[in-house]
Amino acid sequence: MPTPRSLRTGLGVVRRFFRRGSKAFAKAFSLRTLPGRRRSFQALSIATILLFVPIVYVRAVADTYVYSAADVPVEPVGIVFGAGVQGDQPTGYLTGRLNLALQLWHAGKFKVFLVTGDNSTPTYNEPKAMRDYLEAHGVPSDVIVLDYAGFDTWESCDRAKRIFGVDHAILISQGFHVPRAAYLCRAAGIEAYGVGDPNGLSEGPESQWIQDNLREVAASFNAVYQATIQPDPKFLGPQDDGVAQALQNSAK
């Protein structure tokens, strides 16, 4: 069936519009001319500023609630965020978080562990590996509570509040991640204070440090969205009294 003349005419107008627009854009931002280089530099500067606005905002809000291990206020619950497992063993980053949690627990900074992470498949279980590590280092099983559906930081925070009834907590993670965790958990309604693993920023090669911090720049866009919109977790489920029961066990 032949294309109607009016449609052909319309398509031609659209093509000419984009052709002329692309030529005008290329001319305006051409690096061969001084005005073009100036405009390109200005556009790049604006884009760079916009790129870092979310992470600067998140850090500005959350840094007040990030403490050292010695200075963090005492709270009933310590939330340890998952950071990957290899088989049934914690990765280096997760081991650092768990060791810091043990240090805080032994110092009396909190009574109950809430370990939250990914158990989306039968063969991948972050919370179980975290519990096993803590038990192997002398923590009684009745003060460890597992959240198997903490698929990201927001979901861990939201589920801690809505499913496990956590109102006050210490958050344990790497230094580059803990400000975002504090920002999101406070958005979820938890009186939260973060402590970062002091070895977390220097662990591994410099390329890993760069990768971790670039990831935080990108993740901050999503964090601002989640804190504002507050989407439901992928799996919400029924109320769980595990934390309340563990607190009773810790008082015996």
PDB file of C-alpha atoms in Angstrom:
ATOM      1  CA  MET A   1       0.000   0.000   0.000  1.00  0.00           C
ATOM      2  CA  PRO A   2       1.641   3.349  -1.023  1.00  0.00           C
ATOM      3  CA  THR A   3       2.494   5.832   1.683  1.00  0.00           C
ATOM      4  CA  PRO A   4       0.014   8.713   1.726  1.00  0.00           C
ATOM      5  CA  ARG A   5       1.502  11.955   0.426  1.00  0.00           C
ATOM      6  CA  SER A   6       0.698  13.782   3.669  1.00  0.00           C
ATOM      7  CA  LEU A   7       2.590  11.175   5.690  1.00  0.00           C
ATOM      8  CA  ARG A   8       5.619  11.389   3.377  1.00  0.00           C
ATOM      9  CA  THR A   9       5.574  15.154   3.690  1.00  0.00           C
ATOM     10  CA  GLY A  10       5.383  14.921   7.498  1.00  0.00           C
ATOM     11  CA  LEU A  11       8.290  12.499   7.670  1.00  0.00           C
ATOM     12  CA  GLY A  12      10.340  14.770   5.465  1.00  0.00           C
ATOM     13  CA  VAL A  13       9.692  17.712   7.771  1.00  0.00           C
ATOM     14  CA  VAL A  14      10.768  15.661  10.791  1.00  0.00           C
ATOM     15  CA  ARG A  15      13.962  14.517   9.065  1.00  0.00           C
ATOM     16  CA  ARG A  16      14.859  18.061   8.025  1.00  0.00           C
ATOM     17  CA  PHE A  17      14.166  19.306  11.562  1.00  0.00           C
ATOM     18  CA  PHE A  18      16.530  16.775  13.176  1.00  0.00           C
ATOM     19  CA  ARG A  19      19.156  17.253  10.446  1.00  0.00           C
ATOM     20  CA  ARG A  20      19.187  20.988  10.946  1.00  0.00           C
ATOM     21  CA  GLY A  21      19.072  20.599  14.735  1.00  0.00           C
ATOM     22  CA  SER A  22      22.044  18.240  14.780  1.00  0.00           C
ATOM     23  CA  LYS A  23      24.033  20.569  12.530  1.00  0.00           C
ATOM     24  CA  ALA A  24      23.212  23.561  14.724  1.00  0.00           C
ATOM     25  CA  PHE A  25      24.196  21.608  17.844  1.00  0.00           C
ATOM     26  CA  ALA A  26      27.468  20.477  16.304  1.00  0.00           C
ATOM     27  CA  LYS A  27      28.272  24.037  15.244  1.00  0.00           C
ATOM     28  CA  ALA A  28      27.369  25.521  18.637  1.00  0.00           C
ATOM     29  CA  PHE A  29      29.568  23.043  20.549  1.00  0.00           C
ATOM     30  CA  SER A  30      32.346  22.623  17.996  1.00  0.00           C
ATOM     31  CA  LEU A  31      35.761  22.297  19.611  1.00  0.00           C
ATOM     32  CA  ARG A  32      37.282  23.999  16.564  1.00  0.00           C
ATOM     33  CA  THR A  33      35.979  27.401  17.599  1.00  0.00           C
ATOM     34  CA  LEU A  34      36.519  29.400  20.767  1.00  0.00           C
ATOM     35  CA  PRO A  35      32.759  29.906  21.429  1.00  0.00           C
ATOM     36  CA  GLY A  36      32.182  26.183  20.845  1.00  0.00           C
ATOM     37  CA  ARG A  37      34.924  25.179  23.278  1.00  0.00           C
ATOM     38  CA  ARG A  38      33.532  27.622  25.839  1.00  0.00           C
ATOM     39  CA  ARG A  39      30.007  26.212  25.496  1.00  0.00           C
ATOM     40  CA  SER A  40      31.317  22.636  25.697  1.00  0.00           C
ATOM     41  CA  PHE A  41      33.250  23.434  28.873  1.00  0.00           C
ATOM     42  CA  GLN A  42      30.186  25.085  30.426  1.00  0.00           C
ATOM     43  CA  ALA A  43      27.971  22.115  29.523  1.00  0.00           C
ATOM     44  CA  LEU A  44      30.511  19.666  30.952  1.00  0.00           C
ATOM     45  CA  SER A  45      30.806  21.714  34.149  1.00  0.00           C
ATOM     46  CA  ILE A  46      27.035  21.769  34.639  1.00  0.00           C
ATOM     47  CA  ALA A  47      26.770  18.018  33.967  1.00  0.00           C
ATOM     48  CA  THR A  48      29.548  17.303  36.476  1.00  0.00           C
ATOM     49  CA  ILE A  49      27.880  19.418  39.154  1.00  0.00           C
ATOM     50  CA  LEU A  50      24.535  17.699  38.579  1.00  0.00           C
ATOM     51  CA  LEU A  51      26.230  14.288  38.747  1.00  0.00           C
ATOM     52  CA  PHE A  52      27.520  14.946  42.262  1.00  0.00           C
ATOM     53  CA  VAL A  53      24.485  16.757  43.686  1.00  0.00           C
ATOM     54  CA  PRO A  54      22.773  13.586  45.057  1.00  0.00           C
ATOM     55  CA  ILE A  55      25.832  12.191  46.860  1.00  0.00           C
ATOM     56  CA  VAL A  56      26.709  15.601  48.311  1.00  0.00           C
ATOM     57  CA  TYR A  57      23.126  15.907  49.579  1.00  0.00           C
ATOM     58  CA  VAL A  58      23.074  12.383  51.045  1.00  0.00           C
ATOM     59  CA  ARG A  59      26.417  12.915  52.787  1.00  0.00           C
ATOM     60  CA  ALA A  60      25.370  16.344  54.088  1.00  0.00           C
ATOM     61  CA  VAL A  61      22.222  14.859  55.638  1.00  0.00           C
ATOM     62  CA  ALA A  62      23.812  11.661  56.967  1.00  0.00           C
ATOM     63  CA  ASP A  63      27.294  12.659  58.145  1.00  0.00           C
ATOM     64  CA  THR A  64      25.860  13.955  61.434  1.00  0.00           C
ATOM     65  CA  TYR A  65      24.798  10.388  62.230  1.00  0.00           C
ATOM     66  CA  VAL A  66      28.088   8.644  61.377  1.00  0.00           C
ATOM     67  CA  TYR A  67      30.326   7.914  64.386  1.00  0.00           C
ATOM     68  CA  SER A  68      33.491   6.095  65.307  1.00  0.00           C
ATOM     69  CA  ALA A  69      33.212   2.750  67.095  1.00  0.00           C
ATOM     70  CA  ALA A  70      34.210   4.393  70.362  1.00  0.00           C
ATOM     71  CA  ASP A  71      31.750   7.294  70.162  1.00  0.00           C
ATOM     72  CA  VAL A  72      28.599   5.757  68.688  1.00  0.00           C
ATOM     73  CA  PRO A  73      25.609   5.887  71.074  1.00  0.00           C
ATOM     74  CA  VAL A  74      24.408   2.660  72.670  1.00  0.00           C
ATOM     75  CA  GLU A  75      21.382   1.190  70.886  1.00  0.00           C
ATOM     76  CA  PRO A  76      19.512  -2.120  71.244  1.00  0.00           C
ATOM     77  CA  VAL A  77      20.129  -3.476  67.732  1.00  0.00           C
ATOM     78  CA  GLY A  78      23.105  -3.631  65.390  1.00  0.00           C
ATOM     79  CA  ILE A  79      22.158  -3.971  61.706  1.00  0.00           C
ATOM     80  CA  VAL A  80      24.863  -5.604  59.591  1.00  0.00           C
ATOM     81  CA  PHE A  81      24.375  -5.222  55.823  1.00  0.00           C
ATOM     82  CA  GLY A  82      25.299  -8.043  53.478  1.00  0.00           C
ATOM     83  CA  ALA A  83      28.236  -7.582  51.105  1.00  0.00           C
ATOM     84  CA  GLY A  84      28.533 -10.835  49.183  1.00  0.00           C
ATOM     85  CA  VAL A  85      29.533 -14.411  49.939  1.00  0.00           C
ATOM     86  CA  GLN A  86      31.722 -16.917  48.153  1.00  0.00           C
ATOM     87  CA  GLY A  87      30.105 -20.284  48.656  1.00  0.00           C
ATOM     88  CA  ASP A  88      29.249 -20.183  52.345  1.00  0.00           C
ATOM     89  CA  GLN A  89      32.058 -17.782  53.316  1.00  0.00           C
ATOM     90  CA  PRO A  90      31.788 -13.993  53.688  1.00  0.00           C
ATOM     91  CA  THR A  91      33.757 -11.857  51.229  1.00  0.00           C
ATOM     92  CA  GLY A  92      36.507  -9.598  52.498  1.00  0.00           C
ATOM     93  CA  TYR A  93      34.196  -6.612  52.785  1.00  0.00           C
ATOM     94  CA  LEU A  94      31.547  -8.603  54.628  1.00  0.00           C
ATOM     95  CA  THR A  95      34.157 -10.068  56.976  1.00  0.00           C
ATOM     96  CA  GLY A  96      35.233  -6.517  57.814  1.00  0.00           C
ATOM     97  CA  ARG A  97      31.637  -5.576  58.647  1.00  0.00           C
ATOM     98  CA  LEU A  98      31.158  -8.648  60.806  1.00  0.00           C
ATOM     99  CA  ASN A  99      34.415  -8.076  62.697  1.00  0.00           C
ATOM    100  CA  LEU A 100      33.389  -4.478  63.367  1.00  0.00           C
ATOM    101  CA  ALA A 101      29.978  -5.697  64.574  1.00  0.00           C
ATOM    102  CA  LEU A 102      31.692  -8.131  66.936  1.00  0.00           C
ATOM    103  CA  GLN A 103      33.863  -5.312  68.277  1.00  0.00           C
ATOM    104  CA  LEU A 104      30.808  -3.126  68.934  1.00  0.00           C
ATOM    105  CA  TRP A 105      28.861  -5.989  70.521  1.00  0.00           C
ATOM    106  CA  HIS A 106      31.712  -6.897  72.852  1.00  0.00           C
ATOM    107  CA  ALA A 107      31.973  -3.207  73.799  1.00  0.00           C
ATOM    108  CA  GLY A 108      28.306  -3.234  74.812  1.00  0.00           C
ATOM    109  CA  LYS A 109      27.196  -0.868  72.058  1.00  0.00           C
ATOM    110  CA  PHE A 110      24.231  -3.101  71.133  1.00  0.00           C
ATOM    111  CA  LYS A 111      22.635  -6.365  72.267  1.00  0.00           C
ATOM    112  CA  VAL A 112      21.056  -7.974  69.197  1.00  0.00           C
ATOM    113  CA  PHE A 113      22.351  -8.552  65.680  1.00  0.00           C
ATOM    114  CA  LEU A 114      20.040  -8.107  62.700  1.00  0.00           C
ATOM    115  CA  VAL A 115      21.937  -9.509  59.713  1.00  0.00           C
ATOM    116  CA  THR A 116      20.289  -8.543  56.445  1.00  0.00           C
ATOM    117  CA  GLY A 117      21.170  -9.638  52.949  1.00  0.00           C
ATOM    118  CA  ASP A 118      20.351 -11.551  49.800  1.00  0.00           C
ATOM    119  CA  ASN A 119      18.905 -15.059  49.846  1.00  0.00           C
ATOM    120  CA  SER A 120      17.173 -14.854  46.466  1.00  0.00           C
ATOM    121  CA  THR A 121      18.247 -18.357  45.410  1.00  0.00           C
ATOM    122  CA  PRO A 122      18.705 -21.639  47.326  1.00  0.00           C
ATOM    123  CA  THR A 123      22.454 -21.593  46.631  1.00  0.00           C
ATOM    124  CA  TYR A 124      23.144 -17.999  47.682  1.00  0.00           C
ATOM    125  CA  ASN A 125      22.541 -17.067  51.314  1.00  0.00           C
ATOM    126  CA  GLU A 126      24.230 -14.011  52.794  1.00  0.00           C
ATOM    127  CA  PRO A 127      22.355 -13.954  56.145  1.00  0.00           C
ATOM    128  CA  LYS A 128      23.167 -17.596  56.894  1.00  0.00           C
ATOM    129  CA  ALA A 129      26.882 -17.044  56.184  1.00  0.00           C
ATOM    130  CA  MET A 130      26.797 -13.987  58.442  1.00  0.00           C
ATOM    131  CA  ARG A 131      25.105 -15.909  61.265  1.00  0.00           C
ATOM    132  CA  ASP A 132      27.545 -18.813  60.949  1.00  0.00           C
ATOM    133  CA  TYR A 133      30.503 -16.425  61.134  1.00  0.00           C
ATOM    134  CA  LEU A 134      29.151 -14.695  64.227  1.00  0.00           C
ATOM    135  CA  GLU A 135      28.379 -17.990  65.968  1.00  0.00           C
ATOM    136  CA  ALA A 136      31.878 -19.257  65.160  1.00  0.00           C
ATOM    137  CA  HIS A 137      33.187 -16.163  66.962  1.00  0.00           C
ATOM    138  CA  GLY A 138      31.217 -16.765  70.123  1.00  0.00           C
ATOM    139  CA  VAL A 139      27.892 -14.996  69.578  1.00  0.00           C
ATOM    140  CA  PRO A 140      24.870 -16.966  70.909  1.00  0.00           C
ATOM    141  CA  SER A 141      22.403 -17.889  68.189  1.00  0.00           C
ATOM    142  CA  ASP A 142      19.467 -16.494  70.173  1.00  0.00           C
ATOM    143  CA  VAL A 143      20.692 -12.905  69.778  1.00  0.00           C
ATOM    144  CA  ILE A 144      21.121 -13.150  65.999  1.00  0.00           C
ATOM    145  CA  VAL A 145      18.111 -12.399  63.776  1.00  0.00           C
ATOM    146  CA  LEU A 146      18.181 -13.036  60.024  1.00  0.00           C
ATOM    147  CA  ASP A 147      16.504 -10.976  57.310  1.00  0.00           C
ATOM    148  CA  TYR A 148      16.650 -13.027  54.128  1.00  0.00           C
ATOM    149  CA  ALA A 149      15.121 -10.336  51.858  1.00  0.00           C
ATOM    150  CA  GLY A 150      17.471  -7.386  52.294  1.00  0.00           C
ATOM    151  CA  PHE A 151      18.159  -7.113  48.576  1.00  0.00           C
ATOM    152  CA  ASP A 152      19.430  -3.542  48.765  1.00  0.00           C
ATOM    153  CA  THR A 153      20.079  -0.924  51.425  1.00  0.00           C
ATOM    154  CA  TRP A 154      16.600   0.623  51.264  1.00  0.00           C
ATOM    155  CA  GLU A 155      14.864  -2.745  51.519  1.00  0.00           C
ATOM    156  CA  SER A 156      17.032  -3.708  54.495  1.00  0.00           C
ATOM    157  CA  CYS A 157      16.173  -0.454  56.277  1.00  0.00           C
ATOM    158  CA  ASP A 158      12.470  -0.524  55.411  1.00  0.00           C
ATOM    159  CA  ARG A 159      12.082  -4.165  56.424  1.00  0.00           C
ATOM    160  CA  ALA A 160      13.996  -3.560  59.674  1.00  0.00           C
ATOM    161  CA  LYS A 161      11.394  -0.954  60.588  1.00  0.00           C
ATOM    162  CA  ARG A 162       8.190  -2.431  59.155  1.00  0.00           C
ATOM    163  CA  ILE A 163       8.794  -6.162  59.553  1.00  0.00           C
ATOM    164  CA  PHE A 164      11.101  -6.437  62.556  1.00  0.00           C
ATOM    165  CA  GLY A 165       9.901  -3.361  64.456  1.00  0.00           C
ATOM    166  CA  VAL A 166      13.356  -1.792  64.838  1.00  0.00           C
ATOM    167  CA  ASP A 167      13.127   1.827  66.020  1.00  0.00           C
ATOM    168  CA  HIS A 168      16.728   2.413  67.154  1.00  0.00           C
ATOM    169  CA  ALA A 169      19.856   0.826  65.709  1.00  0.00           C
ATOM    170  CA  ILE A 170      23.557   1.020  64.953  1.00  0.00           C
ATOM    171  CA  LEU A 171      24.340   0.434  61.267  1.00  0.00           C
ATOM    172  CA  ILE A 172      27.535  -1.436  60.397  1.00  0.00           C
ATOM    173  CA  SER A 173      29.101  -1.247  56.945  1.00  0.00           C
ATOM    174  CA  GLN A 174      32.121   0.115  55.057  1.00  0.00           C
ATOM    175  CA  GLY A 175      32.953   3.792  55.407  1.00  0.00           C
ATOM    176  CA  PHE A 176      31.940   4.598  51.838  1.00  0.00           C
ATOM    177  CA  HIS A 177      28.513   2.963  52.264  1.00  0.00           C
ATOM    178  CA  VAL A 178      27.470   3.812  55.812  1.00  0.00           C
ATOM    179  CA  PRO A 179      26.355   7.436  55.136  1.00  0.00           C
ATOM    180  CA  ARG A 180      23.869   6.202  52.531  1.00  0.00           C
ATOM    181  CA  ALA A 181      22.702   3.490  54.937  1.00  0.00           C
ATOM    182  CA  ALA A 182      22.142   6.094  57.666  1.00  0.00           C
ATOM    183  CA  TYR A 183      20.294   8.367  55.234  1.00  0.00           C
ATOM    184  CA  LEU A 184      17.967   5.588  54.098  1.00  0.00           C
ATOM    185  CA  CYS A 185      17.331   4.041  57.512  1.00  0.00           C
ATOM    186  CA  ARG A 186      16.430   7.437  58.942  1.00  0.00           C
ATOM    187  CA  ALA A 187      14.108   7.988  55.978  1.00  0.00           C
ATOM    188  CA  ALA A 188      12.520   4.637  56.898  1.00  0.00           C
ATOM    189  CA  GLY A 189      11.850   5.913  60.437  1.00  0.00           C
ATOM    190  CA  ILE A 190      14.737   4.365  62.383  1.00  0.00           C
ATOM    191  CA  GLU A 191      16.788   6.404  64.857  1.00  0.00           C
ATOM    192  CA  ALA A 192      19.979   5.125  63.282  1.00  0.00           C
ATOM    193  CA  TYR A 193      23.681   5.797  63.779  1.00  0.00           C
ATOM    194  CA  GLY A 194      26.300   4.442  61.400  1.00  0.00           C
ATOM    195  CA  VAL A 195      29.781   3.091  62.021  1.00  0.00           C
ATOM    196  CA  GLY A 196      32.087   2.400  59.097  1.00  0.00           C
ATOM    197  CA  ASP A 197      34.776  -0.270  58.980  1.00  0.00           C
ATOM    198  CA  PRO A 198      37.979   1.807  59.345  1.00  0.00           C
ATOM    199  CA  ASN A 199      39.773  -0.586  56.988  1.00  0.00           C
ATOM    200  CA  GLY A 200      37.049  -0.509  54.362  1.00  0.00           C
ATOM    201  CA  LEU A 201      38.384   2.397  52.298  1.00  0.00           C
ATOM    202  CA  SER A 202      41.912   1.079  52.044  1.00  0.00           C
ATOM    203  CA  GLU A 203      41.085  -2.577  51.485  1.00  0.00           C
ATOM    204  CA  GLY A 204      42.231  -3.919  48.134  1.00  0.00           C
ATOM    205  CA  PRO A 205      43.851  -2.095  45.207  1.00  0.00           C
ATOM    206  CA  GLU A 206      43.290   1.579  44.437  1.00  0.00           C
ATOM    207  CA  SER A 207      41.061   0.605  41.511  1.00  0.00           C
ATOM    208  CA  GLN A 208      38.676  -1.046  43.986  1.00  0.00           C
ATOM    209  CA  TRP A 209      38.553   2.133  46.075  1.00  0.00           C
ATOM    210  CA  ILE A 210      37.688   4.144  42.950  1.00  0.00           C
ATOM    211  CA  GLN A 211      35.062   1.595  41.901  1.00  0.00           C
ATOM    212  CA  ASP A 212      33.402   1.604  45.334  1.00  0.00           C
ATOM    213  CA  ASN A 213      33.162   5.378  45.488  1.00  0.00           C
ATOM    214  CA  LEU A 214      31.948   5.736  41.904  1.00  0.00           C
ATOM    215  CA  ARG A 215      29.273   3.195  42.749  1.00  0.00           C
ATOM    216  CA  GLU A 216      28.180   5.390  45.653  1.00  0.00           C
ATOM    217  CA  VAL A 217      27.854   8.376  43.303  1.00  0.00           C
ATOM    218  CA  ALA A 218      25.464   6.369  41.121  1.00  0.00           C
ATOM    219  CA  ALA A 219      23.671   4.754  44.071  1.00  0.00           C
ATOM    220  CA  SER A 220      22.941   8.142  45.619  1.00  0.00           C
ATOM    221  CA  PHE A 221      20.543   8.970  42.773  1.00  0.00           C
ATOM    222  CA  ASN A 222      18.531   5.870  43.654  1.00  0.00           C
ATOM    223  CA  ALA A 223      18.817   6.594  47.384  1.00  0.00           C
ATOM    224  CA  VAL A 224      17.225  10.039  47.014  1.00  0.00           C
ATOM    225  CA  TYR A 225      14.440   8.480  44.933  1.00  0.00           C
ATOM    226  CA  GLN A 226      13.839   5.702  47.484  1.00  0.00           C
ATOM    227  CA  ALA A 227      13.886   8.041  50.466  1.00  0.00           C
ATOM    228  CA  THR A 228      11.376  10.327  48.729  1.00  0.00           C
ATOM    229  CA  ILE A 229       9.021   7.787  47.135  1.00  0.00           C
ATOM    230  CA  GLN A 230       9.563   5.039  49.748  1.00  0.00           C
ATOM    231  CA  PRO A 231       8.680   2.069  47.513  1.00  0.00           C
ATOM    232  CA  ASP A 232       7.620  -1.219  49.072  1.00  0.00           C
ATOM    233  CA  PRO A 233      10.313  -3.908  49.253  1.00  0.00           C
ATOM    234  CA  LYS A 234      10.154  -6.728  46.739  1.00  0.00           C
ATOM    235  CA  PHE A 235       9.135  -9.056  49.582  1.00  0.00           C
ATOM    236  CA  LEU A 236       7.404  -7.446  52.542  1.00  0.00           C
ATOM    237  CA  GLY A 237       5.713 -10.379  54.258  1.00  0.00           C
ATOM    238  CA  PRO A 238       4.243 -10.682  57.756  1.00  0.00           C
ATOM    239  CA  GLN A 239       5.492  -9.117  60.959  1.00  0.00           C
ATOM    240  CA  ASP A 240       8.441 -10.908  62.570  1.00  0.00           C
ATOM    241  CA  ASP A 241       8.977 -10.743  66.351  1.00  0.00           C
ATOM    242  CA  GLY A 242      12.515 -12.131  66.108  1.00  0.00           C
ATOM    243  CA  VAL A 243      14.199  -8.910  67.241  1.00  0.00           C
ATOM    244  CA  ALA A 244      11.840  -8.451  70.194  1.00  0.00           C
ATOM    245  CA  GLN A 245      12.405 -12.066  71.242  1.00  0.00           C
ATOM    246  CA  ALA A 246      16.169 -11.735  70.865  1.00  0.00           C
ATOM    247  CA  LEU A 247      16.143  -8.628  73.053  1.00  0.00           C
ATOM    248  CA  GLN A 248      14.326 -10.619  75.728  1.00  0.00           C
ATOM    249  CA  ASN A 249      16.920 -13.394  75.389  1.00  0.00           C
ATOM    250  CA  SER A 250      19.762 -10.895  75.759  1.00  0.00           C
ATOM    251  CA  ALA A 251      18.281  -9.638  79.034  1.00  0.00           C
ATOM    252  CA  LYS A 252      18.293 -13.091  80.670  1.00  0.00           C
TER     253      LYS A 252
END
